[in-house]
């Protein structure tokens, strides 16, 4: 015997409710993808907006990071018991809290930085990469945003096309998109304020395109041209290492000793012409490195704390310790001209968090890279697409703040998309 749905109106109501819920879920998902896509665009061009529009855009990465953190907390405290942090996320957050405590202990013990506002700013700056990566991974890992990856790729290709055209024109006739020449090549930075920020923007795009490298050969070639065109040592070293990895270790699914050893040699050879700048004790970067050892030894084992050494806030809140270290007589480190004061990474970690903090941070890096390789394997992601951003950050950290920089949130964003979105995009 057949039963008409009209014989049971409750079935019709339930079916209609399911349809409405499905439509609402689709709309919510679509809106979420649009908002996340907008965040990608803003992070991509943050430095350009800061340079040509307003300095207020310099805070875009912090604002977006805080938004993702807030959304993660809301989701975490919801009634759904399935919304729990992974063991990796818990471990990274725990180590971040521990590192922060070490820094704050240094601040309280040595009082090198009397401006507590500077301390708080640097506290967030030093943690924003981990916070961005963990919150984005948590929010996006269980979702199925099927168009987000495709949207980011389309935006990236438009950005690349404009960049390549401008690079060629700038090299031929000069249109103000470079400030210096190296080896007869204009150091191209497009509409950005500095070639380093531009190179980081291209690295994020490179990682996205490498997910489907067979379909994106032209775009990947464009990224390589633009990275070389930036004439930054870190970009040249990155290109050399990635080409070496893709053609020499294509089937690798995890890092091994021989790749790491070979990659270090390739990076050193590719960037050898600038190594003397970082190893020479008469240059700003050389002084920052050697002086960080003195600070760490004098404040053993915790360091002097946030906002005290090599961080961007010390350009304004210039601590008296710099004068005691003789920075006033070093070009680029004086209070009147602190242009190179925040151009290093590991010296900042060593001085601000001490030797114990350095070991702790290196441990965090190891856990992070292990998580990236595991996520790449579980989601079927091309290994070198997943590893490209960690490799760049490791290379860049030898000469600039890298993990503490304005582009760190953007690269964390791109990496999460690569790791968690590419499987649905294929």
PDB file of C-alpha atoms in Angstrom, residues 80-315:
ATOM      1  CA  UNK A  80      29.701  20.664  19.550  1.00  0.00           C
ATOM      2  CA  UNK A  81      32.047  18.218  21.283  1.00  0.00           C
ATOM      3  CA  UNK A  82      33.714  17.419  17.948  1.00  0.00           C
ATOM      4  CA  UNK A  83      35.233  20.896  17.845  1.00  0.00           C
ATOM      5  CA  UNK A  84      38.400  20.061  19.739  1.00  0.00           C
ATOM      6  CA  UNK A  85      41.997  21.047  19.204  1.00  0.00           C
ATOM      7  CA  UNK A  86      44.356  18.482  17.733  1.00  0.00           C
ATOM      8  CA  UNK A  87      47.297  17.251  19.792  1.00  0.00           C
ATOM      9  CA  UNK A  88      49.607  19.326  17.554  1.00  0.00           C
ATOM     10  CA  UNK A  89      47.609  22.510  18.141  1.00  0.00           C
ATOM     11  CA  UNK A  90      47.622  21.914  21.896  1.00  0.00           C
ATOM     12  CA  UNK A  91      51.368  21.284  21.865  1.00  0.00           C
ATOM     13  CA  UNK A  92      52.122  24.401  19.808  1.00  0.00           C
ATOM     14  CA  UNK A  93      49.919  26.617  21.957  1.00  0.00           C
ATOM     15  CA  UNK A  94      51.483  25.180  25.103  1.00  0.00           C
ATOM     16  CA  UNK A  95      55.008  25.870  23.850  1.00  0.00           C
ATOM     17  CA  UNK A  96      53.937  29.367  22.759  1.00  0.00           C
ATOM     18  CA  UNK A  97      52.612  30.113  26.246  1.00  0.00           C
ATOM     19  CA  UNK A  98      55.845  28.783  27.770  1.00  0.00           C
ATOM     20  CA  UNK A  99      57.995  30.913  25.440  1.00  0.00           C
ATOM     21  CA  UNK A 100      55.856  33.954  26.273  1.00  0.00           C
ATOM     22  CA  UNK A 101      56.309  33.320  29.983  1.00  0.00           C
ATOM     23  CA  UNK A 102      60.070  33.160  29.487  1.00  0.00           C
ATOM     24  CA  UNK A 103      60.004  36.511  27.699  1.00  0.00           C
ATOM     25  CA  UNK A 104      57.837  38.136  30.364  1.00  0.00           C
ATOM     26  CA  UNK A 105      60.090  36.787  33.123  1.00  0.00           C
ATOM     27  CA  UNK A 106      63.015  38.439  31.327  1.00  0.00           C
ATOM     28  CA  UNK A 107      61.079  41.710  31.178  1.00  0.00           C
ATOM     29  CA  UNK A 108      60.314  41.547  34.912  1.00  0.00           C
ATOM     30  CA  UNK A 109      63.837  40.548  35.956  1.00  0.00           C
ATOM     31  CA  UNK A 110      65.963  42.933  33.890  1.00  0.00           C
ATOM     32  CA  UNK A 111      63.590  45.823  33.030  1.00  0.00           C
ATOM     33  CA  UNK A 112      65.500  46.604  29.845  1.00  0.00           C
ATOM     34  CA  UNK A 113      62.313  47.852  28.174  1.00  0.00           C
ATOM     35  CA  UNK A 114      60.496  50.326  30.454  1.00  0.00           C
ATOM     36  CA  UNK A 115      57.671  50.908  27.941  1.00  0.00           C
ATOM     37  CA  UNK A 116      55.106  48.199  28.667  1.00  0.00           C
ATOM     38  CA  UNK A 117      53.099  49.131  25.590  1.00  0.00           C
ATOM     39  CA  UNK A 118      56.133  48.141  23.497  1.00  0.00           C
ATOM     40  CA  UNK A 119      56.345  44.882  25.455  1.00  0.00           C
ATOM     41  CA  UNK A 120      52.708  44.030  24.717  1.00  0.00           C
ATOM     42  CA  UNK A 121      53.050  44.858  21.008  1.00  0.00           C
ATOM     43  CA  UNK A 122      56.123  42.658  20.696  1.00  0.00           C
ATOM     44  CA  UNK A 123      54.407  39.892  22.669  1.00  0.00           C
ATOM     45  CA  UNK A 124      51.726  39.673  19.995  1.00  0.00           C
ATOM     46  CA  UNK A 125      54.200  40.157  17.119  1.00  0.00           C
ATOM     47  CA  UNK A 126      56.322  37.230  18.279  1.00  0.00           C
ATOM     48  CA  UNK A 127      53.266  34.952  18.605  1.00  0.00           C
ATOM     49  CA  UNK A 128      51.117  35.939  15.634  1.00  0.00           C
ATOM     50  CA  UNK A 129      52.529  33.348  13.200  1.00  0.00           C
ATOM     51  CA  UNK A 130      51.756  30.442  15.530  1.00  0.00           C
ATOM     52  CA  UNK A 131      48.363  31.903  16.457  1.00  0.00           C
ATOM     53  CA  UNK A 132      47.475  32.428  12.790  1.00  0.00           C
ATOM     54  CA  UNK A 133      48.593  28.956  11.723  1.00  0.00           C
ATOM     55  CA  UNK A 134      46.884  27.140  14.595  1.00  0.00           C
ATOM     56  CA  UNK A 135      43.597  29.081  14.385  1.00  0.00           C
ATOM     57  CA  UNK A 136      43.375  28.812  10.596  1.00  0.00           C
ATOM     58  CA  UNK A 137      44.220  25.096  10.661  1.00  0.00           C
ATOM     59  CA  UNK A 138      41.578  24.508  13.306  1.00  0.00           C
ATOM     60  CA  UNK A 139      38.893  26.500  11.492  1.00  0.00           C
ATOM     61  CA  UNK A 140      39.485  25.152   7.990  1.00  0.00           C
ATOM     62  CA  UNK A 141      40.539  21.547   8.505  1.00  0.00           C
ATOM     63  CA  UNK A 142      37.008  20.172   9.008  1.00  0.00           C
ATOM     64  CA  UNK A 143      35.323  22.344   6.388  1.00  0.00           C
ATOM     65  CA  UNK A 144      34.714  21.777   2.691  1.00  0.00           C
ATOM     66  CA  UNK A 145      35.231  25.141   1.002  1.00  0.00           C
ATOM     67  CA  UNK A 146      35.336  23.794  -2.532  1.00  0.00           C
ATOM     68  CA  UNK A 147      35.858  27.101  -4.333  1.00  0.00           C
ATOM     69  CA  UNK A 148      38.321  28.823  -2.000  1.00  0.00           C
ATOM     70  CA  UNK A 149      41.437  27.254  -3.450  1.00  0.00           C
ATOM     71  CA  UNK A 150      40.289  27.965  -7.021  1.00  0.00           C
ATOM     72  CA  UNK A 151      39.482  31.564  -6.100  1.00  0.00           C
ATOM     73  CA  UNK A 152      42.923  32.111  -4.590  1.00  0.00           C
ATOM     74  CA  UNK A 153      44.576  30.599  -7.670  1.00  0.00           C
ATOM     75  CA  UNK A 154      42.626  32.878 -10.036  1.00  0.00           C
ATOM     76  CA  UNK A 155      43.531  35.967  -7.989  1.00  0.00           C
ATOM     77  CA  UNK A 156      47.148  34.796  -7.886  1.00  0.00           C
ATOM     78  CA  UNK A 157      47.359  34.350 -11.646  1.00  0.00           C
ATOM     79  CA  UNK A 158      45.967  37.841 -12.279  1.00  0.00           C
ATOM     80  CA  UNK A 159      48.504  39.228  -9.816  1.00  0.00           C
ATOM     81  CA  UNK A 160      51.305  37.296 -11.555  1.00  0.00           C
ATOM     82  CA  UNK A 161      50.314  38.467 -15.045  1.00  0.00           C
ATOM     83  CA  UNK A 162      50.356  42.123 -13.986  1.00  0.00           C
ATOM     84  CA  UNK A 163      53.648  41.632 -12.163  1.00  0.00           C
ATOM     85  CA  UNK A 164      55.437  39.999 -15.094  1.00  0.00           C
ATOM     86  CA  UNK A 165      54.282  42.727 -17.503  1.00  0.00           C
ATOM     87  CA  UNK A 166      55.475  45.457 -15.128  1.00  0.00           C
ATOM     88  CA  UNK A 167      58.785  43.661 -14.509  1.00  0.00           C
ATOM     89  CA  UNK A 168      59.553  43.587 -18.239  1.00  0.00           C
ATOM     90  CA  UNK A 169      58.569  47.224 -18.748  1.00  0.00           C
ATOM     91  CA  UNK A 170      60.487  48.317 -15.655  1.00  0.00           C
ATOM     92  CA  UNK A 171      63.616  46.492 -16.802  1.00  0.00           C
ATOM     93  CA  UNK A 172      63.432  48.020 -20.292  1.00  0.00           C
ATOM     94  CA  UNK A 173      62.385  51.611 -19.666  1.00  0.00           C
ATOM     95  CA  UNK A 174      62.063  52.035 -15.896  1.00  0.00           C
ATOM     96  CA  UNK A 175      58.707  52.858 -14.312  1.00  0.00           C
ATOM     97  CA  UNK A 176      59.777  53.387 -10.724  1.00  0.00           C
ATOM     98  CA  UNK A 177      59.283  49.820  -9.490  1.00  0.00           C
ATOM     99  CA  UNK A 178      62.868  49.356  -8.299  1.00  0.00           C
ATOM    100  CA  UNK A 179      65.415  51.398  -6.362  1.00  0.00           C
ATOM    101  CA  UNK A 180      68.677  49.587  -7.118  1.00  0.00           C
ATOM    102  CA  UNK A 181      70.469  47.332  -9.577  1.00  0.00           C
ATOM    103  CA  UNK A 182      72.244  44.079  -8.846  1.00  0.00           C
ATOM    104  CA  UNK A 183      74.280  42.429 -11.572  1.00  0.00           C
ATOM    105  CA  UNK A 184      72.672  44.784 -14.068  1.00  0.00           C
ATOM    106  CA  UNK A 185      69.142  43.707 -13.097  1.00  0.00           C
ATOM    107  CA  UNK A 186      66.636  46.094 -11.565  1.00  0.00           C
ATOM    108  CA  UNK A 187      65.608  44.795  -8.116  1.00  0.00           C
ATOM    109  CA  UNK A 188      61.884  44.635  -8.875  1.00  0.00           C
ATOM    110  CA  UNK A 189      59.272  45.068  -6.137  1.00  0.00           C
ATOM    111  CA  UNK A 190      56.129  45.931  -8.196  1.00  0.00           C
ATOM    112  CA  UNK A 191      53.899  48.280  -6.149  1.00  0.00           C
ATOM    113  CA  UNK A 192      55.224  47.080  -2.793  1.00  0.00           C
ATOM    114  CA  UNK A 193      57.349  49.094  -0.410  1.00  0.00           C
ATOM    115  CA  UNK A 194      60.251  46.649  -0.324  1.00  0.00           C
ATOM    116  CA  UNK A 195      61.455  43.713  -2.459  1.00  0.00           C
ATOM    117  CA  UNK A 196      61.438  41.374   0.560  1.00  0.00           C
ATOM    118  CA  UNK A 197      57.702  41.840   1.120  1.00  0.00           C
ATOM    119  CA  UNK A 198      57.100  41.350  -2.581  1.00  0.00           C
ATOM    120  CA  UNK A 199      59.194  38.170  -2.658  1.00  0.00           C
ATOM    121  CA  UNK A 200      57.160  36.750   0.239  1.00  0.00           C
ATOM    122  CA  UNK A 201      53.932  37.524  -1.649  1.00  0.00           C
ATOM    123  CA  UNK A 202      55.208  35.558  -4.648  1.00  0.00           C
ATOM    124  CA  UNK A 203      56.294  32.631  -2.452  1.00  0.00           C
ATOM    125  CA  UNK A 204      52.713  32.220  -1.187  1.00  0.00           C
ATOM    126  CA  UNK A 205      51.443  32.152  -4.768  1.00  0.00           C
ATOM    127  CA  UNK A 206      54.194  29.720  -5.757  1.00  0.00           C
ATOM    128  CA  UNK A 207      53.035  27.292  -3.037  1.00  0.00           C
ATOM    129  CA  UNK A 208      49.397  27.510  -4.182  1.00  0.00           C
ATOM    130  CA  UNK A 209      50.266  26.875  -7.834  1.00  0.00           C
ATOM    131  CA  UNK A 210      52.623  24.028  -6.995  1.00  0.00           C
ATOM    132  CA  UNK A 211      49.688  21.974  -5.651  1.00  0.00           C
ATOM    133  CA  UNK A 212      48.689  21.237  -9.270  1.00  0.00           C
ATOM    134  CA  UNK A 213      52.086  21.842 -10.841  1.00  0.00           C
ATOM    135  CA  UNK A 214      51.278  20.085 -14.111  1.00  0.00           C
ATOM    136  CA  UNK A 215      48.402  22.495 -14.775  1.00  0.00           C
ATOM    137  CA  UNK A 216      50.247  25.586 -13.556  1.00  0.00           C
ATOM    138  CA  UNK A 217      53.634  25.317 -15.274  1.00  0.00           C
ATOM    139  CA  UNK A 218      53.359  28.784 -16.812  1.00  0.00           C
ATOM    140  CA  UNK A 219      52.376  30.390 -13.511  1.00  0.00           C
ATOM    141  CA  UNK A 220      55.179  28.619 -11.651  1.00  0.00           C
ATOM    142  CA  UNK A 221      57.672  29.818 -14.261  1.00  0.00           C
ATOM    143  CA  UNK A 222      56.328  33.346 -13.748  1.00  0.00           C
ATOM    144  CA  UNK A 223      56.895  33.034  -9.994  1.00  0.00           C
ATOM    145  CA  UNK A 224      60.483  31.954 -10.539  1.00  0.00           C
ATOM    146  CA  UNK A 225      61.140  34.887 -12.892  1.00  0.00           C
ATOM    147  CA  UNK A 226      59.655  37.348 -10.414  1.00  0.00           C
ATOM    148  CA  UNK A 227      61.564  35.915  -7.459  1.00  0.00           C
ATOM    149  CA  UNK A 228      64.829  36.152  -9.372  1.00  0.00           C
ATOM    150  CA  UNK A 229      63.808  39.633 -10.509  1.00  0.00           C
ATOM    151  CA  UNK A 230      63.478  40.773  -6.887  1.00  0.00           C
ATOM    152  CA  UNK A 231      67.241  40.157  -6.558  1.00  0.00           C
ATOM    153  CA  UNK A 232      66.912  39.274  -2.870  1.00  0.00           C
ATOM    154  CA  UNK A 233      69.426  36.701  -1.703  1.00  0.00           C
ATOM    155  CA  UNK A 234      66.681  34.798   0.146  1.00  0.00           C
ATOM    156  CA  UNK A 235      64.558  34.633  -3.018  1.00  0.00           C
ATOM    157  CA  UNK A 236      67.490  33.403  -5.116  1.00  0.00           C
ATOM    158  CA  UNK A 237      68.375  30.789  -2.502  1.00  0.00           C
ATOM    159  CA  UNK A 238      64.724  29.703  -2.304  1.00  0.00           C
ATOM    160  CA  UNK A 239      64.460  29.278  -6.097  1.00  0.00           C
ATOM    161  CA  UNK A 240      67.684  27.261  -6.163  1.00  0.00           C
ATOM    162  CA  UNK A 241      66.573  24.981  -3.313  1.00  0.00           C
ATOM    163  CA  UNK A 242      63.069  24.441  -4.739  1.00  0.00           C
ATOM    164  CA  UNK A 243      64.333  23.603  -8.229  1.00  0.00           C
ATOM    165  CA  UNK A 244      66.861  21.251  -6.661  1.00  0.00           C
ATOM    166  CA  UNK A 245      64.089  19.643  -4.572  1.00  0.00           C
ATOM    167  CA  UNK A 246      61.523  19.295  -7.360  1.00  0.00           C
ATOM    168  CA  UNK A 247      63.910  17.832  -9.926  1.00  0.00           C
ATOM    169  CA  UNK A 248      66.222  15.935  -7.588  1.00  0.00           C
ATOM    170  CA  UNK A 249      63.843  14.699  -4.875  1.00  0.00           C
ATOM    171  CA  UNK A 250      60.418  14.767  -6.546  1.00  0.00           C
ATOM    172  CA  UNK A 251      59.137  11.574  -4.916  1.00  0.00           C
ATOM    173  CA  UNK A 252      60.281  12.470  -1.417  1.00  0.00           C
ATOM    174  CA  UNK A 253      57.470  12.387   1.151  1.00  0.00           C
ATOM    175  CA  UNK A 254      59.456  13.546   4.183  1.00  0.00           C
ATOM    176  CA  UNK A 255      62.691  15.392   4.815  1.00  0.00           C
ATOM    177  CA  UNK A 256      65.846  13.358   5.144  1.00  0.00           C
ATOM    178  CA  UNK A 257      69.448  14.148   6.042  1.00  0.00           C
ATOM    179  CA  UNK A 258      70.758  14.089   2.482  1.00  0.00           C
ATOM    180  CA  UNK A 259      68.188  16.547   1.206  1.00  0.00           C
ATOM    181  CA  UNK A 260      68.702  18.947   4.121  1.00  0.00           C
ATOM    182  CA  UNK A 261      72.487  18.754   3.764  1.00  0.00           C
ATOM    183  CA  UNK A 262      72.359  19.240  -0.015  1.00  0.00           C
ATOM    184  CA  UNK A 263      69.784  22.039   0.219  1.00  0.00           C
ATOM    185  CA  UNK A 264      71.942  23.972   2.690  1.00  0.00           C
ATOM    186  CA  UNK A 265      74.891  23.740   0.303  1.00  0.00           C
ATOM    187  CA  UNK A 266      72.736  24.890  -2.638  1.00  0.00           C
ATOM    188  CA  UNK A 267      71.353  27.836  -0.632  1.00  0.00           C
ATOM    189  CA  UNK A 268      74.829  28.916   0.493  1.00  0.00           C
ATOM    190  CA  UNK A 269      76.179  28.781  -3.070  1.00  0.00           C
ATOM    191  CA  UNK A 270      73.165  30.692  -4.440  1.00  0.00           C
ATOM    192  CA  UNK A 271      73.501  33.461  -1.845  1.00  0.00           C
ATOM    193  CA  UNK A 272      77.262  33.416  -1.255  1.00  0.00           C
ATOM    194  CA  UNK A 273      77.755  36.949  -2.585  1.00  0.00           C
ATOM    195  CA  UNK A 274      75.912  38.371   0.445  1.00  0.00           C
ATOM    196  CA  UNK A 275      77.107  36.089   3.224  1.00  0.00           C
ATOM    197  CA  UNK A 276      79.865  38.499   4.248  1.00  0.00           C
ATOM    198  CA  UNK A 277      77.191  41.086   5.150  1.00  0.00           C
ATOM    199  CA  UNK A 278      75.787  38.776   7.810  1.00  0.00           C
ATOM    200  CA  UNK A 279      79.071  37.347   9.066  1.00  0.00           C
ATOM    201  CA  UNK A 280      81.145  40.551   9.053  1.00  0.00           C
ATOM    202  CA  UNK A 281      81.245  41.976  12.583  1.00  0.00           C
ATOM    203  CA  UNK A 282      81.541  45.501  11.194  1.00  0.00           C
ATOM    204  CA  UNK A 283      78.096  45.441   9.545  1.00  0.00           C
ATOM    205  CA  UNK A 284      74.804  46.076  11.336  1.00  0.00           C
ATOM    206  CA  UNK A 285      73.651  42.479  10.964  1.00  0.00           C
ATOM    207  CA  UNK A 286      77.011  41.138  12.108  1.00  0.00           C
ATOM    208  CA  UNK A 287      76.906  43.357  15.202  1.00  0.00           C
ATOM    209  CA  UNK A 288      73.333  42.266  15.958  1.00  0.00           C
ATOM    210  CA  UNK A 289      74.403  38.624  15.827  1.00  0.00           C
ATOM    211  CA  UNK A 290      77.534  38.857  17.992  1.00  0.00           C
ATOM    212  CA  UNK A 291      75.911  41.225  20.503  1.00  0.00           C
ATOM    213  CA  UNK A 292      72.971  38.850  20.967  1.00  0.00           C
ATOM    214  CA  UNK A 293      75.391  36.269  22.406  1.00  0.00           C
ATOM    215  CA  UNK A 294      76.600  38.819  24.959  1.00  0.00           C
ATOM    216  CA  UNK A 295      73.028  39.683  25.945  1.00  0.00           C
ATOM    217  CA  UNK A 296      71.990  36.027  26.263  1.00  0.00           C
ATOM    218  CA  UNK A 297      75.039  35.202  28.375  1.00  0.00           C
ATOM    219  CA  UNK A 298      74.472  38.238  30.591  1.00  0.00           C
ATOM    220  CA  UNK A 299      70.777  37.417  31.071  1.00  0.00           C
ATOM    221  CA  UNK A 300      71.210  33.635  31.276  1.00  0.00           C
ATOM    222  CA  UNK A 301      69.060  31.598  30.806  1.00  0.00           C
ATOM    223  CA  UNK A 302      65.874  33.576  30.064  1.00  0.00           C
ATOM    224  CA  UNK A 303      67.017  36.606  28.046  1.00  0.00           C
ATOM    225  CA  UNK A 304      65.925  40.211  28.458  1.00  0.00           C
ATOM    226  CA  UNK A 305      62.303  39.815  27.336  1.00  0.00           C
ATOM    227  CA  UNK A 306      59.939  41.241  24.759  1.00  0.00           C
ATOM    228  CA  UNK A 307      60.665  44.527  23.022  1.00  0.00           C
ATOM    229  CA  UNK A 308      64.288  44.627  24.126  1.00  0.00           C
ATOM    230  CA  UNK A 309      66.439  43.453  21.215  1.00  0.00           C
ATOM    231  CA  UNK A 310      66.118  43.462  17.427  1.00  0.00           C
ATOM    232  CA  UNK A 311      62.340  43.845  17.415  1.00  0.00           C
ATOM    233  CA  UNK A 312      60.604  46.517  15.383  1.00  0.00           C
ATOM    234  CA  UNK A 313      59.181  48.305  18.433  1.00  0.00           C
ATOM    235  CA  UNK A 314      62.697  49.113  19.646  1.00  0.00           C
ATOM    236  CA  UNK A 315      63.100  51.568  16.774  1.00  0.00           C
TER     237      UNK A 315
END
